[in-house]
Tab-separated table of C-alpha atoms in Angstrom:
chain	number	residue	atom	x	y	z
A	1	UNK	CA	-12.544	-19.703	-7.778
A	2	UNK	CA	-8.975	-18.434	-7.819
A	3	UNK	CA	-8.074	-21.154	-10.563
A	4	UNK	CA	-10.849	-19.661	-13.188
A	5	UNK	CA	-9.813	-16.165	-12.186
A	6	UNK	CA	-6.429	-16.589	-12.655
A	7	UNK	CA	-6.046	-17.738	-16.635
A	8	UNK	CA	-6.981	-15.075	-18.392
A	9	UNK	CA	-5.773	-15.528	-21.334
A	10	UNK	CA	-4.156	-12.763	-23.276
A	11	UNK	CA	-5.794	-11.528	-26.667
A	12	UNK	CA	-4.120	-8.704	-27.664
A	13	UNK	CA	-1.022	-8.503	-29.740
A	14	UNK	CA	2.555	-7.128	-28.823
A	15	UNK	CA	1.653	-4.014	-31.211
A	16	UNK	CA	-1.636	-3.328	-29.387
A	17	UNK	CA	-0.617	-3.425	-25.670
A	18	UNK	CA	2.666	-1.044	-26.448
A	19	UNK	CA	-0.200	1.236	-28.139
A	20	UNK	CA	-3.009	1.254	-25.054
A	21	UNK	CA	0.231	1.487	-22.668
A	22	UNK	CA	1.426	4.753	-24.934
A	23	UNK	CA	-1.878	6.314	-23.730
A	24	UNK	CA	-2.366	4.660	-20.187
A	25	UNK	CA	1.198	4.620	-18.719
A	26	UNK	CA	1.027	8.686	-18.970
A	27	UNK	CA	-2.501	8.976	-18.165
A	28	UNK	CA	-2.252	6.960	-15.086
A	29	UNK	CA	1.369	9.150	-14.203
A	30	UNK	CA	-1.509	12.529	-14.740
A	31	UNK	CA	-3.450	10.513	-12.194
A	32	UNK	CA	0.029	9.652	-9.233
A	33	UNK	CA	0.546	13.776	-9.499
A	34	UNK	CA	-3.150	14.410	-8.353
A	35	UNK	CA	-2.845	12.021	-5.733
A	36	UNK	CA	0.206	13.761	-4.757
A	37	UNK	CA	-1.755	16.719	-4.758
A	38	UNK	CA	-4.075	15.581	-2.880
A	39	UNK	CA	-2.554	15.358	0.082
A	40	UNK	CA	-0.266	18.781	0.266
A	41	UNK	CA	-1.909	21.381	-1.863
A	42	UNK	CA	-3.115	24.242	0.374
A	43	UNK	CA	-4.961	26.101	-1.986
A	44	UNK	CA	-8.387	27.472	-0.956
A	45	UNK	CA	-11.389	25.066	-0.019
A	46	UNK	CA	-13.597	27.301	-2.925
A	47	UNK	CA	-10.488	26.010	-5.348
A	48	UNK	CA	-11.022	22.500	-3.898
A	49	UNK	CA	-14.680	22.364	-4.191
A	50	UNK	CA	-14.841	22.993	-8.465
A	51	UNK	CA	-11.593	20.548	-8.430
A	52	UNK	CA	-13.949	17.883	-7.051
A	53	UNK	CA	-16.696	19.144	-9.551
A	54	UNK	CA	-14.218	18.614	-12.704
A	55	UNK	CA	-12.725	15.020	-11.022
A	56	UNK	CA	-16.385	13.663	-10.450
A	57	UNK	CA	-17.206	14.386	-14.207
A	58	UNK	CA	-14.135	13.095	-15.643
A	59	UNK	CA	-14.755	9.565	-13.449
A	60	UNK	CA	-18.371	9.917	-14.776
A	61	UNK	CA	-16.523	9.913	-18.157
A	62	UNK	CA	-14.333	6.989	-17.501
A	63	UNK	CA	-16.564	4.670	-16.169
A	64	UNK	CA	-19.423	4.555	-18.739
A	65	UNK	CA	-17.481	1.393	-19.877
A	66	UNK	CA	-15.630	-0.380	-17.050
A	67	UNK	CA	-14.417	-3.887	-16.665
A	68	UNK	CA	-16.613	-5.365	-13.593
A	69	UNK	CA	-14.200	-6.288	-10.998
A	70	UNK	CA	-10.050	-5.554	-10.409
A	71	UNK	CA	-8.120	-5.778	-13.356
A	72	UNK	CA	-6.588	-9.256	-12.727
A	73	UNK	CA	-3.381	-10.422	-14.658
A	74	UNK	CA	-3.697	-11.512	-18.352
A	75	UNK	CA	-1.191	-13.974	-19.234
A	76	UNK	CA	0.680	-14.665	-21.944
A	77	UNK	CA	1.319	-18.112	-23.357
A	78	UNK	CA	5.192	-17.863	-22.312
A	79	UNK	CA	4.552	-17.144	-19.158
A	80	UNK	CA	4.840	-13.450	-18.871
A	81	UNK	CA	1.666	-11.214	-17.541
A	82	UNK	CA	0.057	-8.028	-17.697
A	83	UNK	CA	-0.142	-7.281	-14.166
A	84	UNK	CA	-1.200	-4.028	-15.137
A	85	UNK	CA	-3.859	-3.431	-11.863
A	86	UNK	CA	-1.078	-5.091	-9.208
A	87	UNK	CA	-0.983	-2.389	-6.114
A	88	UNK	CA	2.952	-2.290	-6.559
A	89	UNK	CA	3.716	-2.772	-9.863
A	90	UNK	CA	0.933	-2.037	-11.932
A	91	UNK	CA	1.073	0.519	-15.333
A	92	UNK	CA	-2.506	1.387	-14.443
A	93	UNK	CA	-2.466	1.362	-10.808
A	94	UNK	CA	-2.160	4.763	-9.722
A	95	UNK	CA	-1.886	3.602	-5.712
A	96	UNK	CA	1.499	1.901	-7.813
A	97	UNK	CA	4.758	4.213	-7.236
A	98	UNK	CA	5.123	1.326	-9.773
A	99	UNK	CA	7.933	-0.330	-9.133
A	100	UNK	CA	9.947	-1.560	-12.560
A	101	UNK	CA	11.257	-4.892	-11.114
A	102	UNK	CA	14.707	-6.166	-13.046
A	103	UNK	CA	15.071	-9.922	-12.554
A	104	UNK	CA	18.150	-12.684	-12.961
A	105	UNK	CA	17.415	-16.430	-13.444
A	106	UNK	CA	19.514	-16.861	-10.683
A	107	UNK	CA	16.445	-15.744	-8.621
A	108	UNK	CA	17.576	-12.235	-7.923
A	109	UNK	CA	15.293	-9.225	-8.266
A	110	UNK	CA	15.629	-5.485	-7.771
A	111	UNK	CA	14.230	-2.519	-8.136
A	112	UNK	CA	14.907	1.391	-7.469
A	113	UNK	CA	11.764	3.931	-6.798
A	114	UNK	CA	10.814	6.768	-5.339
A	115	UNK	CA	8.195	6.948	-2.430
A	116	UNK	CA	6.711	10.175	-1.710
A	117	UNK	CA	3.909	11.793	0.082
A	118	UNK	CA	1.280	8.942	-0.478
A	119	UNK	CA	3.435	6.463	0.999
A	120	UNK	CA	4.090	8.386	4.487
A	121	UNK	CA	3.817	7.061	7.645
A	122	UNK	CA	5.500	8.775	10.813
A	123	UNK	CA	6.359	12.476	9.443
A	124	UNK	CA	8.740	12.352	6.984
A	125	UNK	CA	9.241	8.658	6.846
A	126	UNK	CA	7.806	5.846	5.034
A	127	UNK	CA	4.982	3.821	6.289
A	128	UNK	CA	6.423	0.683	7.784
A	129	UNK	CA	3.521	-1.358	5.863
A	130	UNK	CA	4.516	0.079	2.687
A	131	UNK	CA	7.840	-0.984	3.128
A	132	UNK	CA	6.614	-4.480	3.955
A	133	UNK	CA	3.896	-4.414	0.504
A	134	UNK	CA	6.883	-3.383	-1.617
A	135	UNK	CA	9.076	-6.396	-0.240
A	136	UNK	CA	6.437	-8.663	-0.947
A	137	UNK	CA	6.109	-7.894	-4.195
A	138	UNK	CA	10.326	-7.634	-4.719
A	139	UNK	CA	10.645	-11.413	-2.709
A	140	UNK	CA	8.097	-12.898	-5.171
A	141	UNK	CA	9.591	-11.335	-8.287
A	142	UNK	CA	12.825	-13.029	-7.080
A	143	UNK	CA	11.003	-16.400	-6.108
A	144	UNK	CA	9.191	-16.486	-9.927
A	145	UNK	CA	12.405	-15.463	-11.125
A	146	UNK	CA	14.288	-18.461	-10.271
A	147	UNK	CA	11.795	-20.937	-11.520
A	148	UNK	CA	10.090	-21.298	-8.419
A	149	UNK	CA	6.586	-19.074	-8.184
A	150	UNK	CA	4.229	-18.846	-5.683
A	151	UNK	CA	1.856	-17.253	-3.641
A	152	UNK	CA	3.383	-15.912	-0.068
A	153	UNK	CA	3.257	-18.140	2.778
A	154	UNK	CA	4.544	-16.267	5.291
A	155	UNK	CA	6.573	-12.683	5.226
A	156	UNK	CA	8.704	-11.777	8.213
A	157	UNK	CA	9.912	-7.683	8.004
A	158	UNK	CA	12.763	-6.542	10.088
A	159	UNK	CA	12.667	-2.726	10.369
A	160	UNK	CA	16.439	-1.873	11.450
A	161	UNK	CA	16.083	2.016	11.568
A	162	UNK	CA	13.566	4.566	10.012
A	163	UNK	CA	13.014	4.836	5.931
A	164	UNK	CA	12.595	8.422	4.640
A	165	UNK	CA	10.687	9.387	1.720
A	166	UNK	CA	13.021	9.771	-1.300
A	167	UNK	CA	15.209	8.026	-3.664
A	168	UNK	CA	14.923	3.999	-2.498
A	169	UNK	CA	16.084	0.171	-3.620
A	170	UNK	CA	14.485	-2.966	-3.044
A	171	UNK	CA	16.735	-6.215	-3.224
A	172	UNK	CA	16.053	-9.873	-2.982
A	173	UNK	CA	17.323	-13.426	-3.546
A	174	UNK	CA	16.133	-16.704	-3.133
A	175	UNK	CA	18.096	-18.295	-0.050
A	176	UNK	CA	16.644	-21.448	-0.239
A	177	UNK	CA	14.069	-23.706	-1.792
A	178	UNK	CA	12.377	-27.234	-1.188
A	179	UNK	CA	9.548	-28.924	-2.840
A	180	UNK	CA	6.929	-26.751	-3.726
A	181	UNK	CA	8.144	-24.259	-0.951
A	182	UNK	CA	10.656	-21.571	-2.004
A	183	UNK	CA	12.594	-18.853	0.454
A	184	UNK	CA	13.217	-15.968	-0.395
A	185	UNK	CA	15.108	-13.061	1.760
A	186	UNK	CA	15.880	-9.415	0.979
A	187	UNK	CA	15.717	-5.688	1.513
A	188	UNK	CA	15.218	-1.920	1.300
A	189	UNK	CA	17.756	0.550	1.113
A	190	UNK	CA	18.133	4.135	1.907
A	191	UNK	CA	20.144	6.992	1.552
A	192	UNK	CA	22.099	5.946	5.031
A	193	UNK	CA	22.151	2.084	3.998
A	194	UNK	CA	19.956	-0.916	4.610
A	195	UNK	CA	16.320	0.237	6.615
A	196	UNK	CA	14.225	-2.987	6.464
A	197	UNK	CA	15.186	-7.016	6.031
A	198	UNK	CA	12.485	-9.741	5.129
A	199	UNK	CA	11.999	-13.513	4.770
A	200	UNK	CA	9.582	-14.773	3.069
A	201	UNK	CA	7.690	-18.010	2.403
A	202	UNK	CA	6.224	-18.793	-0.756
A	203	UNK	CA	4.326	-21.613	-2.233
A	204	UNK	CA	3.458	-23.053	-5.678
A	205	UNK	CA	-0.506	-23.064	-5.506
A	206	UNK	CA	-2.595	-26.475	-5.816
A	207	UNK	CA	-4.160	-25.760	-9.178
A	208	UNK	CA	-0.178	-24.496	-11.015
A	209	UNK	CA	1.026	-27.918	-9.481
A	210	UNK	CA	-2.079	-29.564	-11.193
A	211	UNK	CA	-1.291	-28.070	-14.403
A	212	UNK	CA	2.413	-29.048	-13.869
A	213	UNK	CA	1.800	-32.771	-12.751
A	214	UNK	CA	-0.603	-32.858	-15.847
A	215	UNK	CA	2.504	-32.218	-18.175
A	216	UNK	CA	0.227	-28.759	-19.725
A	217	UNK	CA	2.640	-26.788	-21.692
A	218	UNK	CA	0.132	-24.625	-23.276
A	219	UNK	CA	-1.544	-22.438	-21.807
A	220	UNK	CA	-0.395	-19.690	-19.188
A	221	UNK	CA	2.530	-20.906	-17.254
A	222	UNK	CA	2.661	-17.500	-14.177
A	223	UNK	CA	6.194	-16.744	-13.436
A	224	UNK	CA	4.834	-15.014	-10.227
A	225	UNK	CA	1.523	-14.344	-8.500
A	226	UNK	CA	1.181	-11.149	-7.619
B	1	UNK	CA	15.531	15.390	11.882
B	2	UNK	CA	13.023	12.752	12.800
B	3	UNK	CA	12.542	14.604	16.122
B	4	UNK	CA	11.932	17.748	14.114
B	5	UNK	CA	9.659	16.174	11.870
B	6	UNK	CA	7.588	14.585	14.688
B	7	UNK	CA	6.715	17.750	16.569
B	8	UNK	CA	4.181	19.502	14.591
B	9	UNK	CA	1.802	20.958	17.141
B	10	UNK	CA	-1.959	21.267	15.720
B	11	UNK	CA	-2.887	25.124	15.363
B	12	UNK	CA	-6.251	24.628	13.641
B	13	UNK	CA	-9.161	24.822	15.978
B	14	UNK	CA	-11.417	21.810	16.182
B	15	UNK	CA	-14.011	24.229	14.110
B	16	UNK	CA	-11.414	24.954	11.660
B	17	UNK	CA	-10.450	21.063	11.256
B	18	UNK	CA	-14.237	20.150	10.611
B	19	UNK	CA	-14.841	22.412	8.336
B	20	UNK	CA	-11.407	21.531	6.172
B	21	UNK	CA	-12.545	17.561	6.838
B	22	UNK	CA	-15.859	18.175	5.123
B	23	UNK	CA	-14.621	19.775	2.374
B	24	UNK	CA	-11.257	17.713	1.662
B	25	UNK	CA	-12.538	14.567	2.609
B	26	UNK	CA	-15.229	14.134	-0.029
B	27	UNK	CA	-12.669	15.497	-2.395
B	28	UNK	CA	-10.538	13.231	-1.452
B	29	UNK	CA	-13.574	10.302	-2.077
B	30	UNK	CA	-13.926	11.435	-5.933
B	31	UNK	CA	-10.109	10.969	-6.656
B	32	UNK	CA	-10.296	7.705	-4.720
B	33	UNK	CA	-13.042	7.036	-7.323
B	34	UNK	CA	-11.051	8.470	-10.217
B	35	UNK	CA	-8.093	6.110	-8.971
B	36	UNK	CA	-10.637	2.947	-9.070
B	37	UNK	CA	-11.497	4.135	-12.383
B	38	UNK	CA	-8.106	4.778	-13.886
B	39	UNK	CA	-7.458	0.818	-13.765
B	40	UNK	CA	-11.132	-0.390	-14.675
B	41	UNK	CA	-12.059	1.677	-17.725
B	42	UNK	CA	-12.551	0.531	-21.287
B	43	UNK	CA	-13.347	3.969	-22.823
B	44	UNK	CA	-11.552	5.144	-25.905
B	45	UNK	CA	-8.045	5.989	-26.193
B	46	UNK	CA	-8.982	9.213	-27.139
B	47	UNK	CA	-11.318	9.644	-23.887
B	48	UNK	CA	-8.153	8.998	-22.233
B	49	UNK	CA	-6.007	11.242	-23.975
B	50	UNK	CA	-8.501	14.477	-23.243
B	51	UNK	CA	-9.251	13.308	-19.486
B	52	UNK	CA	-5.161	13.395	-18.669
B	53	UNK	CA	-4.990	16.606	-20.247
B	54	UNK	CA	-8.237	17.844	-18.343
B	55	UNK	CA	-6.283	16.265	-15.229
B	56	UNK	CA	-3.301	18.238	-15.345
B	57	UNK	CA	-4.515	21.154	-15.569
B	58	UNK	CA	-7.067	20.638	-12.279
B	59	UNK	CA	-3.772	19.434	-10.766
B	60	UNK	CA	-1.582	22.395	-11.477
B	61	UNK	CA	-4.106	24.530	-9.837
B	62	UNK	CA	-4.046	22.522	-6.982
B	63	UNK	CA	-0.150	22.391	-6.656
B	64	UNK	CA	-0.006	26.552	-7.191
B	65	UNK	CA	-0.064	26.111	-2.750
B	66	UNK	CA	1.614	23.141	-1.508
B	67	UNK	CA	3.130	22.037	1.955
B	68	UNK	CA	7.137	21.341	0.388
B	69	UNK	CA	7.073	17.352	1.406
B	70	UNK	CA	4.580	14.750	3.016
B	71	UNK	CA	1.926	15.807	5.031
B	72	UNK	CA	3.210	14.463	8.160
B	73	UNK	CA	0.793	14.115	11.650
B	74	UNK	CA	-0.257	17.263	13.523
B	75	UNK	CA	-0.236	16.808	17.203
B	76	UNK	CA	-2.646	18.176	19.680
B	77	UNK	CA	-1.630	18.595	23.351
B	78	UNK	CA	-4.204	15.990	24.090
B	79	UNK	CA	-1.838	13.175	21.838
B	80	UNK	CA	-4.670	12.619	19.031
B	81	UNK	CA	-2.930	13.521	16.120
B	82	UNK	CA	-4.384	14.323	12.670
B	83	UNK	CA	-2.642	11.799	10.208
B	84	UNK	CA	-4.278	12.879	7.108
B	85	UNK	CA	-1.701	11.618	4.970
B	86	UNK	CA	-1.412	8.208	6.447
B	87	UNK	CA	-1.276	5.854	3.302
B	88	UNK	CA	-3.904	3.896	5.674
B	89	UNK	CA	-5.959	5.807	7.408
B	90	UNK	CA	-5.011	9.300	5.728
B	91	UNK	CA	-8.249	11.524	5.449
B	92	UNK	CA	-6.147	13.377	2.455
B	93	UNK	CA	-4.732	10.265	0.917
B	94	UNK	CA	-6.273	8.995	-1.707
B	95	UNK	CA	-3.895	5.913	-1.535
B	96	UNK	CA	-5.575	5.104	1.741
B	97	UNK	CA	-9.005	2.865	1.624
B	98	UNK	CA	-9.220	4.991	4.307
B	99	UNK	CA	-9.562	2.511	7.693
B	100	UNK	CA	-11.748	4.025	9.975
B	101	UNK	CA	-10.316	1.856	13.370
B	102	UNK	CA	-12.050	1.739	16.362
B	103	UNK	CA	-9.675	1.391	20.033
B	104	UNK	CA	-10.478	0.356	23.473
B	105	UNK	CA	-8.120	1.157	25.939
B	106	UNK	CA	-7.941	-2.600	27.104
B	107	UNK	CA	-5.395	-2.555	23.786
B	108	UNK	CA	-7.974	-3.691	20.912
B	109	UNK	CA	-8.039	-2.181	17.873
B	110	UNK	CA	-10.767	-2.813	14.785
B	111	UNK	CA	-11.965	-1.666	11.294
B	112	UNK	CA	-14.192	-2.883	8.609
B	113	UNK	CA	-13.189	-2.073	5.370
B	114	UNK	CA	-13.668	-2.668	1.742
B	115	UNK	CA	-10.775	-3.094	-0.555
B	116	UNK	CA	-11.075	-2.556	-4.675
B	117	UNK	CA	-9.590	-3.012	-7.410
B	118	UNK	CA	-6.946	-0.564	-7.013
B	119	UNK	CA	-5.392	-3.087	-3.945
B	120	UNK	CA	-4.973	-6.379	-5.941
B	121	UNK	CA	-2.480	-8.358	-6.637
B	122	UNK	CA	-3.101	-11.893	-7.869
B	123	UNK	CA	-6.468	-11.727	-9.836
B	124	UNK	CA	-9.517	-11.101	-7.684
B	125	UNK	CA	-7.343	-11.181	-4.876
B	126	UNK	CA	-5.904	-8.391	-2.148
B	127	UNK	CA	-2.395	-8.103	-2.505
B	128	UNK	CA	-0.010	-9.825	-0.142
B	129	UNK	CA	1.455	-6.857	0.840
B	130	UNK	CA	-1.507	-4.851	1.163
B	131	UNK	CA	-2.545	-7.591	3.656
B	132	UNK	CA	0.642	-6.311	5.745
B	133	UNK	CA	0.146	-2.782	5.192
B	134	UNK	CA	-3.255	-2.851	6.764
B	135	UNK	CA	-1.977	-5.182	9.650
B	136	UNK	CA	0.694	-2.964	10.380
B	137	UNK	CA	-1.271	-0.437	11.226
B	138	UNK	CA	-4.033	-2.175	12.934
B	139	UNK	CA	-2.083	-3.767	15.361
B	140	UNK	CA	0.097	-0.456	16.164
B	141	UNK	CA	-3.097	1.434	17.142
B	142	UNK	CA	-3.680	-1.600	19.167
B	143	UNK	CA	-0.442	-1.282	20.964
B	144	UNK	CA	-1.115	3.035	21.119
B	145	UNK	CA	-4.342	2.571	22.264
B	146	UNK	CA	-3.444	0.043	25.670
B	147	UNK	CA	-1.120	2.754	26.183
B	148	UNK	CA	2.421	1.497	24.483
B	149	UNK	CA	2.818	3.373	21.317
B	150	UNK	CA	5.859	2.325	19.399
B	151	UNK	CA	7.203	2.103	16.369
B	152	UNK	CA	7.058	-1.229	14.192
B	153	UNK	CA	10.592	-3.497	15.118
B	154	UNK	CA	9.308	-6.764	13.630
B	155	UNK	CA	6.015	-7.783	11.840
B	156	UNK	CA	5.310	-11.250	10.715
B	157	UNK	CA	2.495	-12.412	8.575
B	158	UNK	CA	1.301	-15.798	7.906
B	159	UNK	CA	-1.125	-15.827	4.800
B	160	UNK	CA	-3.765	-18.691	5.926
B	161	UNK	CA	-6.090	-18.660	2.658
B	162	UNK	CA	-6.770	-16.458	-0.314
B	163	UNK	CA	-8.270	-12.908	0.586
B	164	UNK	CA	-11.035	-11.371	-2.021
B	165	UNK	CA	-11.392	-8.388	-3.035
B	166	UNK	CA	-14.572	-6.800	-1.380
B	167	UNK	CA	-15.444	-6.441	2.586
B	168	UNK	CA	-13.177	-7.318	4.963
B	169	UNK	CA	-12.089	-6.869	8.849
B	170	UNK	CA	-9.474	-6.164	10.682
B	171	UNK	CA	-8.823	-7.077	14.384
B	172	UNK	CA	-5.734	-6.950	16.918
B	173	UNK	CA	-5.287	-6.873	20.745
B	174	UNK	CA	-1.755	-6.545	22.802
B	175	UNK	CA	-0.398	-9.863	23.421
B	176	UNK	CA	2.169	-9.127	26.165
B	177	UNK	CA	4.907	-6.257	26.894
B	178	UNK	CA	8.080	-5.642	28.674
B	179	UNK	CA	9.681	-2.324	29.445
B	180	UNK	CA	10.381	-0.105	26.171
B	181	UNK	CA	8.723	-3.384	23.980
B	182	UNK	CA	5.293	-4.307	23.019
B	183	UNK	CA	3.832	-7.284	21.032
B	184	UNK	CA	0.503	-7.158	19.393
B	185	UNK	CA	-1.434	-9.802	17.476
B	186	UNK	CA	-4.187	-9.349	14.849
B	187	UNK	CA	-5.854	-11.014	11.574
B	188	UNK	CA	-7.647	-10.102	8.445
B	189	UNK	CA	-11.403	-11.673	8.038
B	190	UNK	CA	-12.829	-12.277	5.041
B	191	UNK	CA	-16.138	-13.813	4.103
B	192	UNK	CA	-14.842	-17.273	4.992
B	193	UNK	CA	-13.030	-16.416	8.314
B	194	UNK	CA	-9.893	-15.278	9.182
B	195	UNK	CA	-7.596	-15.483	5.665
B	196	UNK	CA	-3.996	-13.857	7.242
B	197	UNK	CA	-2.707	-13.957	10.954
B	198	UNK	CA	0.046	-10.957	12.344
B	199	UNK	CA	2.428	-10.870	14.854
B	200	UNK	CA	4.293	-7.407	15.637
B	201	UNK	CA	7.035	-5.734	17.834
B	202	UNK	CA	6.615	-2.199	18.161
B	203	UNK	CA	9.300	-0.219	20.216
B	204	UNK	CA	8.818	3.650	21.685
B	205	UNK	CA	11.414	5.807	20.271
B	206	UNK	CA	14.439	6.699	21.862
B	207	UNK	CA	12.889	10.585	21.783
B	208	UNK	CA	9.388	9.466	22.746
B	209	UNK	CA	11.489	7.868	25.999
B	210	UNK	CA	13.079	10.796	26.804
B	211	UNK	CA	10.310	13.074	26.660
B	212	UNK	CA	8.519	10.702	29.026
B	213	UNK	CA	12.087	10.521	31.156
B	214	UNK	CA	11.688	14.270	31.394
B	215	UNK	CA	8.286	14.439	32.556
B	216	UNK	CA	7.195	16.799	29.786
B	217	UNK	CA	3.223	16.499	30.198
B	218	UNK	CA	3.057	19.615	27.887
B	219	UNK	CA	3.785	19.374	24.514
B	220	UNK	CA	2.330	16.328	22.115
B	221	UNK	CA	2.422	12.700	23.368
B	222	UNK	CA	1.693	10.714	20.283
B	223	UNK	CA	-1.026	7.782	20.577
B	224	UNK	CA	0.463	6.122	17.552
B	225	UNK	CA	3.389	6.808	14.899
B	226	UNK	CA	1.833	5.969	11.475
């Protein structure tokens, strides 16, 4: 299931996807502010009520033509993807702060952001899961990075002291790597220094170490998973 | 400043907080929807283009009255609290699926879920990290509701099989405790059993302890602190 889910093949040409994300990438920024809005405007319920009204008809809109499921990852035939629908990264993912992830073939990643409201947990602080779905994400990128994808195995989040909502970095780094199982460790910091450390486990999936035992050049080669 | 964060006593009445829930939390629902929609449609550019504009202007209404940051958790003397910006369980969040999770006191906690598009990561698949996010949270209101709130010290994950997008459950229990420390297990189950396992630490605050230390009975005793 996975394996005919994951090769979707992309169609569209470099000219085409830098014109849809033109329109998109803002769009979907119109849609972070609401969601942001969401949560702390204090205007009247009458004011909230014919805000639904409008939001209701513009999803009405939207969804007269709709791809059936999540958005998936559409890969290119060097390896790069569209991950345009990932929860943490993705250009059309409003639940996405997104993160813009730099990499190093060394196998280093990194990535600075901005977490507010959405992403609270205790008052004032960020939600200890977030900070574990954004080091996921970070710990892969530096996995796939390094020549060594794969899905996570196991993830491992130290929380050394509280993370407030603001002005953040992610790090991470492979540490170590054997067969088809790669680790990678990192971390976030805050305004007062490191908050959160993680290991993680990740492995090359059966059907990518098919492809690569069967010597297949063409066709989508994922430098990460997710 | 986390202590002054913490300590927001609920004013509302329980009439007043029904009758904001049934109006925000339906609003809330549409720009879930609108979210699911912003990564799935295949409408025109231009449909795009006059929806964003049509969204900024509903959204500058909204942010005319604003709380200044996140929307932090209202206590009531009775130690419910009303987390509706919880990026998990947040009534007001549209980032949240939201959980609805069910406690016993024994120290179980539950919820049944569905998870769309807007929470993938590989294709057709719940991200990783989203995986952790929901376990985080599960398995604190496990340790809250046996009576041993804390915050999260460690969480480890270990990612068994693929999850799908679609219905799913989540399930923790305490495993053991000792003084100021509490460890709580859980899982994800998907359609073909249980697809990720968790293992968590969760610590009461140094200002949770002495608040208990001084005997205050007045004043909010939180069940749980995200």
């Amino acid at each position: 299931m996975a394996e005919a889910r994951a090769f979707h093949t992309e169609t569209a040409t470099d000219e085409e996807i830098a014109a849809e994300a033109a329109v998109v990438g803002p769009f979907t920024d119109a849609v972070r502010a609401l969601v942001d809005a969401t949560i702390r405007s204090t205007v009247d319920l009458d004011e909230i009520r014919a805000a639904q009204a409008e939001i209701e008809a513009i999803t009405e809109r939207l969804t007269k033509e709709q791809i059936p499921g999540g958005y998936g990852v559409r890969y290119r035939t060097d390896g790069t993807g569209r991950a345009w629908g990932n929860a943490v990264i993705g250009l059309r993912n409003p639940i996405a702060p997104p993160l813009t992830i730099s990499t190093e073939p060394s196998g280093r990643a990194s990535a600075d952001f901005r977490l507010g409201a959405p992403y609270e947990g205790p008052p004032g602080l960020v939600h200890g899961g977030v900070i574990s779905l954004i080091l996921d994400q970070v710990l892969g990128h530096a996995a796939g990075a390094g020549g060594r994808p794969g899905m996570t195995g196991t993830l491992t989040i130290r929380y050394r002291q509280a993370t407030p909502l603001g002005e953040l970095r992610a790090e991470a780094w492979i540490d170590r790597a054997e067969g088809i199982k790669t680790w990678a460790k990192g971390r976030i910091i805050g305004p007062d220094g490191p908050t959160a450390e993680a290991e993680g486990l990740f492995i090359l999936p059966r059907w990518a170490r098919e492809r690569i035992a069967r010597g297949e050049s063409k066709g989508p080669s994922p430098k990460y998973f997710e």
